[in-house]
Amino acid sequence: MTVAGRYTGLNALPPNSTVSVYTHGTPTLATLYADKISGTAAPNPITVDQNGNFSFFAVPGDVDLAVPYGLTTETITVTVPADPTLAWPG
């Protein structure tokens, strides 16, 4: 069993946008989980809420976020922390 870490972005993105999470340095969508136990897969891409907030559980380490900004998409590398109780703002 893999214990997933949680990444949280607060007020970081355009409201109601869609963010894709990729395995760092690849075009492969990362596996996301519904909880820290990693038993249930979660959708990827994810939808940002009306306040620009989002969070996901994934295997700890670096992942790339494909983030929409206007008519372009920017790739941002973030680190999913190893401690699933941590929530690092993006």
XYZ file of N, CA, C and O in Angstrom:
360
model
N 0.844 -1.174 0.000
C 0.000 0.000 0.000
C 0.891 1.240 0.000
O 1.860 1.324 0.736
N 0.565 2.207 -0.841
C 1.279 3.478 -0.897
C 0.492 4.522 -0.133
O -0.715 4.647 -0.303
N 1.184 5.269 0.715
C 0.535 6.384 1.395
C 0.794 7.634 0.563
O 1.934 7.969 0.282
N -0.274 8.282 0.154
C -0.164 9.452 -0.705
C -0.023 10.719 0.118
O -0.513 10.805 1.238
N 0.653 11.699 -0.447
C 0.729 13.022 0.152
C -0.341 13.913 -0.447
O -0.924 13.597 -1.474
N -0.598 15.046 0.198
C -1.633 15.964 -0.282
C -0.996 17.286 -0.693
O -0.197 17.855 0.039
N -1.372 17.769 -1.862
C -0.955 19.085 -2.326
C -2.188 19.967 -2.388
O -3.231 19.540 -2.885
N -2.085 21.194 -1.882
C -3.206 22.127 -1.908
C -2.744 23.454 -2.481
O -1.730 24.000 -2.051
N -3.495 23.966 -3.437
C -3.265 25.304 -3.979
C -4.384 26.208 -3.501
O -5.559 25.876 -3.664
N -4.057 27.327 -2.886
C -5.060 28.229 -2.333
C -5.090 29.525 -3.122
O -4.076 30.215 -3.237
N -6.281 29.855 -3.644
C -6.467 31.079 -4.426
C -5.408 31.211 -5.508
O -4.934 32.302 -5.794
N -5.028 30.090 -6.085
C -3.881 30.080 -6.974
C -4.247 30.107 -8.455
O -3.420 30.478 -9.273
N -5.465 29.716 -8.800
C -5.810 29.535 -10.207
C -7.128 30.207 -10.558
O -7.929 30.529 -9.674
N -7.376 30.367 -11.854
C -8.667 30.930 -12.262
C -9.816 30.042 -11.767
O -9.735 28.813 -11.864
N -10.868 30.644 -11.199
C -12.005 29.869 -10.699
C -12.584 28.950 -11.771
O -12.662 29.317 -12.945
N -12.973 27.766 -11.352
C -13.637 26.764 -12.191
C -12.808 26.309 -13.387
O -13.345 25.768 -14.334
N -11.492 26.501 -13.346
C -10.638 26.028 -14.433
C -10.298 24.555 -14.215
O -10.622 23.974 -13.181
N -9.654 23.967 -15.188
C -9.257 22.565 -15.117
C -7.735 22.476 -15.112
O -7.069 23.135 -15.907
N -7.195 21.665 -14.205
C -5.755 21.484 -14.081
C -5.420 20.010 -14.286
O -6.030 19.140 -13.665
N -4.458 19.750 -15.148
C -3.972 18.389 -15.341
C -2.694 18.211 -14.538
O -1.861 19.120 -14.474
N -2.545 17.039 -13.922
C -1.374 16.726 -13.105
C -0.604 15.615 -13.814
O -1.154 14.554 -14.099
N 0.680 15.896 -14.112
C 1.518 14.956 -14.855
C 2.667 14.442 -14.002
O 3.182 15.159 -13.139
N 3.085 13.208 -14.283
C 4.311 12.690 -13.699
C 5.432 13.616 -14.155
O 5.526 13.947 -15.342
N 6.261 14.074 -13.227
C 7.279 15.090 -13.511
C 8.136 14.741 -14.726
O 8.679 13.645 -14.822
N 8.207 15.693 -15.660
C 9.070 15.548 -16.823
C 8.552 14.640 -17.908
O 9.292 14.306 -18.836
N 7.274 14.223 -17.816
C 6.710 13.314 -18.816
C 5.359 13.846 -19.307
O 4.757 14.700 -18.669
N 4.861 13.287 -20.394
C 3.510 13.630 -20.847
C 2.438 12.707 -20.255
O 1.297 12.699 -20.703
N 2.800 11.930 -19.234
C 1.897 10.944 -18.640
C 1.129 11.551 -17.466
O 1.732 12.101 -16.538
N -0.203 11.449 -17.514
C -1.005 11.919 -16.387
C -0.648 11.125 -15.139
O -0.544 9.895 -15.184
N -0.466 11.822 -14.036
C -0.162 11.171 -12.758
C -1.419 10.502 -12.214
O -2.542 10.950 -12.479
N -1.235 9.459 -11.446
C -2.356 8.829 -10.758
C -2.660 9.654 -9.517
O -1.778 9.895 -8.693
N -3.902 10.096 -9.403
C -4.357 10.840 -8.232
C -5.262 9.952 -7.404
O -5.893 9.032 -7.928
N -5.332 10.252 -6.112
C -6.109 9.428 -5.200
C -7.122 10.269 -4.436
O -6.928 11.466 -4.229
N -8.185 9.624 -3.998
C -9.249 10.305 -3.273
C -8.888 10.553 -1.814
O -9.495 11.397 -1.160
N -7.889 9.824 -1.314
C -7.516 9.960 0.093
C -6.055 9.564 0.276
O -5.401 9.150 -0.667
N -5.563 9.687 1.497
C -4.147 9.425 1.756
C -3.775 7.949 1.775
O -2.608 7.611 1.764
N -4.748 7.080 1.787
C -4.482 5.643 1.800
C -4.207 5.107 0.394
O -3.684 4.033 0.225
N -4.545 5.875 -0.618
C -4.290 5.508 -2.019
C -5.091 4.310 -2.490
O -4.675 3.600 -3.395
N -6.239 4.102 -1.920
C -7.056 2.974 -2.334
C -8.018 3.292 -3.460
O -8.370 2.420 -4.239
N -8.443 4.535 -3.580
C -9.439 4.912 -4.572
C -8.870 5.977 -5.499
O -8.426 7.032 -5.053
N -8.893 5.689 -6.795
C -8.391 6.652 -7.768
C -9.320 7.858 -7.845
O -10.532 7.746 -7.647
N -8.749 9.023 -8.123
C -9.507 10.260 -8.299
C -9.296 10.754 -9.727
O -8.319 10.387 -10.383
N -10.201 11.585 -10.230
C -10.075 12.051 -11.611
C -8.852 12.957 -11.825
O -8.444 13.684 -10.930
N -8.303 12.863 -13.006
C -7.219 13.735 -13.450
C -7.461 13.970 -14.931
O -7.419 13.016 -15.696
N -7.803 15.206 -15.332
C -7.600 16.474 -14.654
C -8.601 16.726 -13.526
O -9.604 16.034 -13.399
N -8.271 17.763 -12.727
C -9.111 18.159 -11.611
C -9.712 19.534 -11.887
O -9.177 20.302 -12.683
N -10.830 19.824 -11.237
C -11.494 21.111 -11.411
C -11.228 21.997 -10.203
O -11.396 21.571 -9.062
N -10.813 23.211 -10.471
C -10.569 24.215 -9.443
C -11.922 24.747 -8.971
O -12.844 24.900 -9.772
N -12.058 25.045 -7.679
C -13.343 25.549 -7.191
C -13.528 27.034 -7.538
O -12.667 27.663 -8.154
N -14.652 27.602 -7.114
C -15.002 28.980 -7.460
C -14.078 30.018 -6.828
O -14.060 31.174 -7.240
N -13.266 29.606 -5.840
C -12.331 30.516 -5.183
C -10.884 30.342 -5.665
O -9.975 30.962 -5.125
N -10.675 29.483 -6.642
C -9.328 29.244 -7.148
C -8.550 28.218 -6.357
O -7.341 28.082 -6.520
N -9.232 27.460 -5.501
C -8.583 26.459 -4.655
C -8.675 25.069 -5.287
O -9.655 24.753 -5.972
N -7.687 24.254 -4.994
C -7.720 22.863 -5.434
C -6.804 22.045 -4.539
O -5.931 22.584 -3.868
N -7.017 20.744 -4.514
C -6.111 19.849 -3.794
C -6.226 18.462 -4.398
O -7.210 18.130 -5.054
N -5.183 17.677 -4.173
C -5.195 16.294 -4.640
C -4.200 15.490 -3.819
O -3.294 16.047 -3.206
N -4.412 14.190 -3.803
C -3.475 13.248 -3.189
C -2.729 12.535 -4.307
O -3.332 12.140 -5.316
N -1.428 12.369 -4.147
C -0.605 11.655 -5.122
C 0.610 11.085 -4.401
O 0.889 11.451 -3.256
N 1.331 10.212 -5.087
C 2.567 9.680 -4.522
C 3.509 10.862 -4.285
O 3.645 11.730 -5.150
N 4.130 10.946 -3.104
C 5.016 12.073 -2.807
C 6.141 12.228 -3.829
O 6.661 11.249 -4.359
N 6.478 13.478 -4.095
C 7.531 13.803 -5.053
C 7.077 14.919 -5.963
O 6.016 15.513 -5.772
N 7.879 15.205 -6.983
C 7.544 16.279 -7.909
C 6.527 15.827 -8.945
O 6.593 14.695 -9.440
N 5.594 16.729 -9.251
C 4.631 16.547 -10.333
C 4.559 17.863 -11.104
O 4.928 18.912 -10.593
N 4.095 17.797 -12.329
C 3.923 18.991 -13.153
C 2.434 19.291 -13.289
O 1.648 18.399 -13.610
N 2.075 20.545 -13.037
C 0.704 20.994 -13.208
C 0.600 21.755 -14.515
O 1.390 22.666 -14.769
N -0.364 21.393 -15.352
C -0.674 22.158 -16.558
C -1.786 23.124 -16.164
O -2.929 22.730 -15.951
N -1.419 24.410 -16.038
C -2.294 25.426 -15.461
C -2.745 26.398 -16.542
O -1.916 26.994 -17.236
N -4.066 26.594 -16.685
C -4.554 27.539 -17.694
C -4.432 28.986 -17.221
O -4.767 29.300 -16.081
N -3.907 29.827 -18.083
C -3.864 31.268 -17.836
C -4.294 31.964 -19.117
O -3.519 32.029 -20.071
N -5.525 32.430 -19.152
C -6.036 33.069 -20.366
C -6.055 32.092 -21.516
O -6.620 31.011 -21.417
N -5.383 32.461 -22.595
C -5.362 31.608 -23.782
C -4.176 30.656 -23.810
O -4.000 29.906 -24.763
N -3.353 30.668 -22.770
C -2.179 29.798 -22.734
C -2.256 28.841 -21.552
O -3.048 29.017 -20.632
N -1.417 27.836 -21.587
C -1.285 26.892 -20.480
C 0.160 26.910 -20.029
O 1.069 26.782 -20.841
N 0.369 27.088 -18.738
C 1.710 27.124 -18.167
C 1.944 25.836 -17.388
O 1.045 25.327 -16.721
N 3.158 25.307 -17.454
C 3.507 24.127 -16.684
C 4.291 24.565 -15.455
O 5.271 25.298 -15.568
N 3.827 24.124 -14.289
C 4.455 24.465 -13.017
C 4.799 23.169 -12.299
O 3.955 22.289 -12.165
N 6.035 23.048 -11.836
C 6.440 21.874 -11.067
C 6.232 22.162 -9.588
O 6.651 23.203 -9.085
N 5.537 21.261 -8.902
C 5.299 21.374 -7.466
C 5.705 20.066 -6.805
O 5.848 19.040 -7.468
N 5.877 20.107 -5.495
C 6.241 18.907 -4.744
C 5.086 18.473 -3.869
O 4.571 19.261 -3.073
N 4.679 17.228 -4.030
C 3.678 16.632 -3.148
C 4.421 16.172 -1.897
O 5.362 15.367 -2.003
N 4.071 16.685 -0.720
C 4.814 16.340 0.492
C 4.596 14.891 0.902
O 3.558 14.305 0.645
N 5.589 14.334 1.571
C 5.508 12.948 2.026
C 4.529 12.779 3.186
O 3.956 11.717 3.361
N 4.321 13.821 3.989
C 3.402 13.741 5.120
C 2.000 14.095 4.654
O 1.740 15.234 4.283
N 1.063 13.133 4.632
C -0.278 13.408 4.111
C -1.071 14.395 4.946
O -2.126 14.839 4.516
N -0.594 14.794 6.109
C -1.318 15.793 6.890
C -0.905 17.210 6.509
O -1.534 18.170 6.930
N 0.179 17.356 5.719
C 0.615 18.674 5.284
C -0.196 19.130 4.083
O -0.574 18.335 3.231
N -0.448 20.404 3.983
C -1.079 20.996 2.806
C -0.285 22.242 2.452
O -0.392 23.254 3.115
N 0.535 22.153 1.436
C 1.385 23.277 1.061
C 0.656 24.160 0.073
O 0.141 23.690 -0.930
N 0.576 25.452 0.335
C -0.074 26.354 -0.622
C 0.732 26.449 -1.906
O 1.952 26.387 -1.882
N 0.024 26.573 -3.018
C 0.684 26.646 -4.321
C 1.016 28.040 -4.730
O 0.729 28.996 -4.122
